[in-house]
Amino acid sequence: MEEFEVTPWEVRGKVDYEKLIKIFGTEKITEEILERIRRLAGGELHVLLRRGVFFSHRDLDKVLDDYEKGNGFFLYTGRGPSGPMHIGHLIPFILTKWLQDRFDVNVYIMITDDEKFLDEEKMSLEEASKWAYENTLDIIAVGFNPDKTFIFHDTEYIGKMYPLALKIAKKINYNLVKAVFGFSGSTNIGLIFYPALQIVPTFFERRRCLIPAAIDQDPYWRIQRDLAESFGYYKAAAIHSKFLPPLTGFEGKMSTSRPETAIFLSDDSKTVRNKIMRYAFSGGQPTIELHRKLGGNPDIDVSFQWLKMLFEPNDKVLSEIEESYRSGRMLTGELKEYLINKINEFLEIHRANREKAKEILHVYKYEGKLARKMWESPFT
Ligand code: TYM
């Protein structure tokens, strides 16, 4: 058994991402692909790409070929509304928005209230719907183009998806999902059917679908890729991110049931401060004297890694911080203070956008150009 495990439901141990590429059979995102994206995107790369947070892919090169040939592509991503969203959950949405802005493409966002109802023993359907609404506000706050984005809740949109879900489900047998997802004899039959549904949006257009998500969702795309061509659709392409590590260290992933592991989008500035100060795993030395003498280790310091992965896009500033922390000039408390300010600035803007999202939710779900088209006649 590997010393770590990644499934759509669980991350155990410290993930070795190089190894995961081999286990999952995906491709590494090379400098060459990054250069191509930079060129096609108008000369710049998003920090999540530049710093290797998105590190692996399937058929990303083919997506870029299609784009260059003028065939275009579309984006698909999603969220399982199990509770409040944390900052890690936002990572795929942030890149999706950037890709939409740069490539001017359609975005489909699936909110799987059904999946979370089925998956979480204590979750009622009403509660899952409530979280679907709350999470949708957080997603809209990221700033997608309202004319080119369709956000749908499974329990509402199921009627349109059901014919395609059936066709997909008929081609997947129990042994396959058991092997891919580890289902057992006691898994409820709703969850056994669910993978067919998560695959449906990859067939929303007869162009290549690119899916930004963390690598835990890849098992779905593996099944999709075995089926797609028999339906006359493209194999889904994917771009996989690493996990923003839990505050408490690099083991496992952030968890809603352990609030000390995560910063939630709903955390106020005081909570952010308390959590970072108390829980953010530090690469610093136990005393100031030792720290000044020996320096800190940014490679294992969660605060530094959060800055590197998302919160300090300025390369020059980041390398100054790294150097200063490593040399012992910057103390753990100062590093944490810097991160706290960055997160609170980010959340303040997010909260304001989230308020505005309440006014425009109906556009993304029902009334935008793409939303109307999807309710009228999906699957072009
Ligand atoms: P969910 O709600 O578990 O996660 C939502 C998205 O966030 C990613 N993610 C993370 N990314 C970075 N750092 C983390 N710590 C972190 N934790 C989670 C997930 O990979 C995901 O992209 N079944 C899905 C919902 C879904 C979906 C999709 C996701 C339906 N269709 C298409 C992606 C693409 C789920 O429960 O995601």
XYZ file of C-alpha atoms and ligand atoms in Angstrom:
417
model
C 0.000 0.000 0.000
C 1.205 3.545 -0.792
C 1.929 5.816 2.163
C -0.760 8.161 0.822
C -4.107 7.821 -0.918
C -6.221 10.203 -3.005
C -9.871 9.490 -3.867
C -12.783 11.868 -4.535
C -13.821 11.361 -0.898
C -10.600 11.131 0.996
C -6.992 12.267 1.028
C -4.813 10.280 3.396
C -1.156 10.962 4.250
C 1.281 13.359 2.585
C 0.666 13.320 -1.144
C 3.640 12.686 -3.430
C 2.395 14.461 -6.553
C 5.106 13.125 -8.863
C 4.139 9.620 -7.856
C 0.448 10.410 -8.252
C 1.026 11.346 -11.889
C 2.367 7.847 -12.426
C -0.358 6.107 -10.411
C -3.170 8.010 -12.164
C -1.461 7.853 -15.579
C -1.721 11.608 -16.215
C 0.827 13.970 -17.778
C 3.004 16.520 -16.084
C 2.438 20.160 -17.070
C 5.705 21.001 -18.777
C 7.403 24.372 -19.275
C 6.607 23.987 -22.958
C 2.838 23.780 -22.331
C 3.038 26.713 -19.927
C 4.792 28.777 -22.591
C 2.066 27.908 -25.082
C -0.643 28.960 -22.648
C 1.230 32.163 -21.870
C 1.457 33.008 -25.549
C -2.187 32.209 -26.313
C -3.397 33.977 -23.163
C -1.808 37.260 -24.188
C 1.598 37.041 -22.524
C 0.775 36.330 -18.901
C 0.329 33.240 -16.759
C -1.868 32.992 -13.709
C 0.023 32.481 -10.454
C -1.622 29.059 -10.013
C 0.044 27.996 -13.270
C 3.327 29.819 -12.793
C 3.925 28.305 -9.367
C 2.959 24.764 -10.316
C -0.223 24.517 -8.228
C -1.798 23.095 -11.382
C 0.774 20.435 -12.072
C -0.808 17.652 -14.100
C -3.169 17.265 -17.053
C -4.863 15.102 -19.616
C -4.951 16.316 -23.247
C -4.303 19.962 -22.399
C -2.084 20.114 -25.491
C -5.054 18.975 -27.616
C -7.236 21.699 -26.082
C -4.651 24.278 -27.138
C -4.452 22.725 -30.632
C -8.248 22.985 -30.937
C -8.147 26.592 -29.788
C -5.447 27.489 -32.297
C -7.389 25.822 -35.106
C -10.456 27.869 -34.197
C -12.541 24.905 -32.969
C -12.641 26.264 -29.445
C -13.319 24.319 -26.270
C -15.450 24.671 -23.146
C -14.811 24.546 -19.414
C -16.574 22.426 -16.818
C -16.085 22.334 -13.058
C -18.172 21.813 -9.928
C -18.744 21.731 -6.219
C -20.317 19.245 -3.822
C -22.187 21.457 -1.320
C -21.365 19.648 1.896
C -21.140 22.834 3.978
C -19.324 26.180 3.851
C -16.567 26.474 1.241
C -12.961 26.882 2.278
C -10.227 28.666 0.390
C -8.955 25.430 -1.183
C -12.325 24.829 -2.845
C -11.980 28.150 -4.613
C -8.735 27.259 -6.390
C -10.276 25.459 -9.399
C -12.841 28.253 -9.762
C -10.164 30.952 -9.739
C -8.287 29.254 -12.574
C -11.529 28.549 -14.451
C -12.384 32.243 -14.373
C -8.929 33.178 -15.607
C -9.197 30.698 -18.471
C -12.658 32.003 -19.348
C -11.380 35.584 -19.420
C -8.354 34.731 -21.530
C -9.948 32.299 -23.978
C -13.511 33.683 -23.973
C -15.186 30.300 -23.574
C -18.344 28.856 -22.005
C -18.207 27.612 -18.415
C -20.550 24.986 -16.900
C -20.637 24.640 -13.131
C -22.337 21.633 -11.550
C -23.506 21.876 -7.936
C -24.009 18.343 -6.715
C -26.590 18.619 -3.939
C -27.611 15.039 -4.825
C -24.065 13.710 -4.334
C -23.686 15.301 -0.909
C -27.119 14.143 0.236
C -26.194 10.591 -0.750
C -22.654 10.733 0.535
C -23.090 12.299 3.966
C -25.070 10.266 6.411
C -26.423 13.209 8.380
C -27.171 15.543 5.450
C -30.851 16.087 4.629
C -31.857 17.024 1.102
C -33.084 20.396 2.374
C -29.732 21.080 3.959
C -27.859 20.092 0.801
C -30.070 22.512 -1.173
C -29.359 25.271 1.326
C -25.616 24.750 0.974
C -25.993 24.571 -2.798
C -27.459 28.079 -2.685
C -24.816 29.398 -0.264
C -21.926 27.880 -2.242
C -23.331 29.205 -5.512
C -23.022 32.737 -4.111
C -19.342 32.100 -3.314
C -18.774 30.781 -6.818
C -20.523 33.712 -8.496
C -18.354 36.023 -6.375
C -15.335 34.750 -8.339
C -16.644 36.837 -11.251
C -17.564 34.621 -14.195
C -18.888 36.133 -17.417
C -22.691 35.982 -16.897
C -23.384 35.531 -20.618
C -21.102 32.533 -20.895
C -21.638 30.742 -17.613
C -24.309 28.267 -16.542
C -24.516 27.197 -12.888
C -26.955 24.395 -12.134
C -28.027 22.402 -9.104
C -28.398 18.714 -9.897
C -31.773 18.252 -8.214
C -33.190 21.111 -10.327
C -31.572 20.332 -13.654
C -31.806 16.543 -13.473
C -34.654 16.348 -15.995
C -32.472 17.723 -18.768
C -29.532 15.528 -17.850
C -31.363 12.293 -17.215
C -31.514 10.880 -20.777
C -27.768 11.307 -21.202
C -27.074 10.037 -17.667
C -29.016 6.878 -18.510
C -27.052 6.267 -21.686
C -23.798 6.705 -19.771
C -24.965 4.581 -16.814
C -25.851 1.696 -19.123
C -22.220 1.509 -20.249
C -20.710 1.425 -16.743
C -20.930 -1.774 -14.754
C -20.734 -2.183 -11.020
C -17.317 -3.841 -11.087
C -15.840 -0.769 -12.749
C -17.139 1.783 -10.224
C -16.267 -0.596 -7.425
C -12.673 -0.742 -8.654
C -12.408 2.995 -9.416
C -14.188 4.430 -6.362
C -13.855 1.612 -3.854
C -17.632 1.117 -3.478
C -18.620 -1.777 -1.259
C -21.690 -3.895 -0.601
C -22.980 -1.326 1.878
C -22.651 1.691 -0.471
C -26.125 3.085 -1.201
C -27.276 2.635 -4.784
C -27.657 6.388 -5.331
C -23.907 6.839 -5.013
C -23.302 3.947 -7.362
C -25.326 5.719 -10.076
C -23.899 9.169 -9.307
C -20.666 8.919 -11.386
C -22.801 8.747 -14.549
C -24.230 12.137 -13.637
C -20.898 13.845 -12.965
C -19.832 12.781 -16.473
C -22.893 14.277 -18.244
C -21.649 17.905 -18.538
C -18.529 16.749 -20.421
C -21.027 16.125 -23.262
C -22.737 19.515 -23.095
C -21.027 20.648 -26.278
C -19.511 18.810 -29.200
C -16.179 20.442 -28.540
C -13.422 19.383 -26.227
C -14.248 19.840 -22.559
C -11.476 21.046 -20.252
C -11.997 20.394 -16.548
C -10.074 22.398 -13.924
C -10.274 20.555 -10.564
C -7.990 19.184 -7.898
C -6.563 15.793 -8.778
C -9.034 13.966 -6.484
C -11.738 14.248 -9.166
C -9.689 12.537 -11.865
C -11.231 9.030 -11.443
C -14.458 10.336 -13.025
C -12.601 11.568 -16.072
C -10.867 8.220 -16.503
C -14.252 6.558 -16.902
C -15.465 9.359 -19.170
C -12.444 8.951 -21.430
C -13.132 5.256 -21.924
C -16.698 5.971 -23.012
C -16.686 9.328 -24.776
C -15.751 8.309 -28.291
C -18.380 5.574 -28.437
C -20.921 8.379 -27.933
C -19.369 10.551 -30.613
C -17.912 13.045 -28.117
C -14.370 14.044 -27.231
C -12.483 12.500 -24.382
C -12.514 15.047 -21.550
C -9.332 17.011 -20.983
C -8.361 17.907 -17.443
C -6.016 20.227 -15.620
C -5.290 19.043 -12.090
C -4.317 21.067 -9.053
C -2.534 20.079 -5.907
C -4.382 20.554 -2.631
C -3.923 23.762 -0.733
C -2.492 22.100 2.373
C -4.402 22.068 5.660
C -3.254 24.758 8.092
C -2.174 22.055 10.475
C 0.436 20.528 8.135
C 0.815 18.597 4.905
C -1.064 15.441 5.878
C -4.536 14.809 4.451
C -6.756 17.687 3.260
C -8.694 20.559 4.777
C -11.874 19.367 6.335
C -15.153 21.049 7.206
C -15.510 18.834 10.245
C -12.128 20.026 11.594
C -12.356 23.850 11.388
C -8.775 24.285 12.608
C -7.517 22.792 9.324
C -9.100 25.396 7.051
C -9.972 29.036 6.485
C -13.581 29.260 5.404
C -14.788 31.978 3.062
C -17.186 32.969 5.837
C -14.482 33.381 8.510
C -14.269 36.951 9.827
C -10.938 38.723 10.189
C -10.591 37.840 13.870
C -11.172 34.148 13.212
C -8.625 34.219 10.397
C -6.074 35.758 12.736
C -6.745 33.258 15.533
C -6.590 30.244 13.247
C -3.372 31.247 11.514
C -1.652 32.244 14.739
C -2.715 29.097 16.576
C -2.751 26.379 13.970
C -0.678 27.262 10.889
C 2.147 24.753 10.930
C 5.440 26.592 11.180
C 8.869 25.892 9.735
C 10.374 28.252 12.299
C 12.587 27.443 15.283
C 11.214 26.991 18.822
C 12.813 30.193 20.169
C 13.572 33.590 18.654
C 17.274 33.182 19.464
C 17.460 29.879 17.635
C 15.414 31.234 14.756
C 17.743 34.219 14.301
C 20.669 31.824 14.373
C 19.397 28.899 12.278
C 16.620 30.462 10.198
C 13.237 29.011 9.251
C 12.308 26.408 6.668
C 9.759 27.818 4.186
C 9.433 24.428 2.431
C 7.508 22.958 5.348
C 5.893 26.184 6.543
C 2.179 26.257 5.712
C 1.942 30.070 5.868
C 4.735 30.408 3.335
C 3.224 27.724 1.116
C -0.152 29.490 1.126
C 1.573 32.708 0.056
C 3.408 30.843 -2.662
C 0.390 28.952 -3.966
C -2.097 31.819 -4.010
C -1.764 34.835 -1.789
C 1.466 36.535 -2.931
C 1.440 36.690 -6.729
C 4.408 39.075 -6.865
C 7.477 36.882 -7.548
C 9.957 39.455 -6.299
C 8.162 40.005 -3.002
C 7.759 36.254 -2.493
C 11.434 35.559 -2.996
C 12.357 38.361 -0.583
C 10.093 36.803 2.038
C 11.575 33.378 1.381
C 15.097 34.635 1.685
C 14.371 36.648 4.780
C 12.603 33.750 6.524
C 15.301 31.254 5.601
C 18.009 33.530 6.924
C 16.204 34.066 10.244
C 15.607 37.789 9.720
C 11.864 37.256 9.408
C 10.191 35.558 12.363
C 7.298 33.109 12.225
C 4.973 35.674 13.822
C 5.877 38.233 11.142
C 5.339 35.733 8.347
C 1.964 34.792 9.794
C 1.022 38.455 10.157
C 1.800 38.991 6.463
C -0.396 36.042 5.452
C -3.243 37.112 7.762
C -3.360 40.522 6.076
C -3.325 38.976 2.612
C -6.146 36.561 3.451
C -8.247 39.243 5.111
C -7.836 41.575 2.128
C -8.893 38.740 -0.146
C -11.907 37.795 1.997
C -13.081 41.365 2.312
C -13.335 41.681 -1.459
C -14.877 38.222 -1.664
C -17.576 39.102 0.855
C -18.515 42.271 -1.024
C -18.757 40.321 -4.301
C -20.793 37.648 -2.557
C -23.346 40.252 -1.435
C -23.679 41.458 -5.029
C -24.028 37.836 -6.169
C -27.418 37.623 -4.440
C -28.767 40.144 -6.951
C -27.494 38.312 -10.024
C -27.837 34.651 -9.076
C -30.847 34.204 -11.363
C -28.773 35.296 -14.356
C -26.280 32.455 -13.931
C -28.932 29.875 -13.116
C -31.775 30.783 -15.461
C -31.567 33.988 -17.425
C -28.092 34.476 -18.871
C -27.599 33.669 -22.558
C -25.997 30.318 -21.855
C -28.392 29.440 -19.018
C -31.437 30.070 -21.238
C -29.979 27.973 -23.991
C -29.306 25.095 -21.606
C -32.837 25.093 -20.232
C -34.302 25.243 -23.732
C -32.151 22.752 -25.612
C -29.056 21.353 -23.997
C -26.397 19.245 -25.688
C -25.456 20.921 -28.951
P -15.740 19.253 -3.845
O -16.880 20.068 -3.371
O -15.206 18.201 -2.952
O -14.581 20.207 -4.241
C -14.777 21.340 -5.084
C -13.521 21.564 -5.920
O -12.422 21.891 -5.074
C -11.338 20.991 -5.271
N -10.653 20.913 -3.968
C -9.480 21.534 -3.693
N -8.656 22.242 -4.473
C -7.516 22.726 -3.918
N -7.186 22.544 -2.629
C -7.976 21.839 -1.793
N -7.623 21.670 -0.535
C -9.200 21.288 -2.329
N -10.213 20.545 -1.824
C -11.080 20.337 -2.824
C -11.992 19.724 -5.791
O -11.109 18.929 -6.540
C -13.075 20.299 -6.676
O -12.558 20.700 -7.927
N -17.821 15.779 -6.881
C -17.325 17.156 -6.826
C -18.279 18.147 -7.481
C -18.152 18.158 -8.991
C -16.994 18.550 -9.715
C -17.336 18.402 -11.088
C -15.730 19.003 -9.319
C -19.122 17.816 -9.894
N -18.628 17.971 -11.174
C -16.429 18.737 -12.083
C -14.819 19.323 -10.312
C -15.164 19.179 -11.685
C -17.063 17.563 -5.374
O -17.658 17.057 -4.466
O -16.147 18.587 -5.250
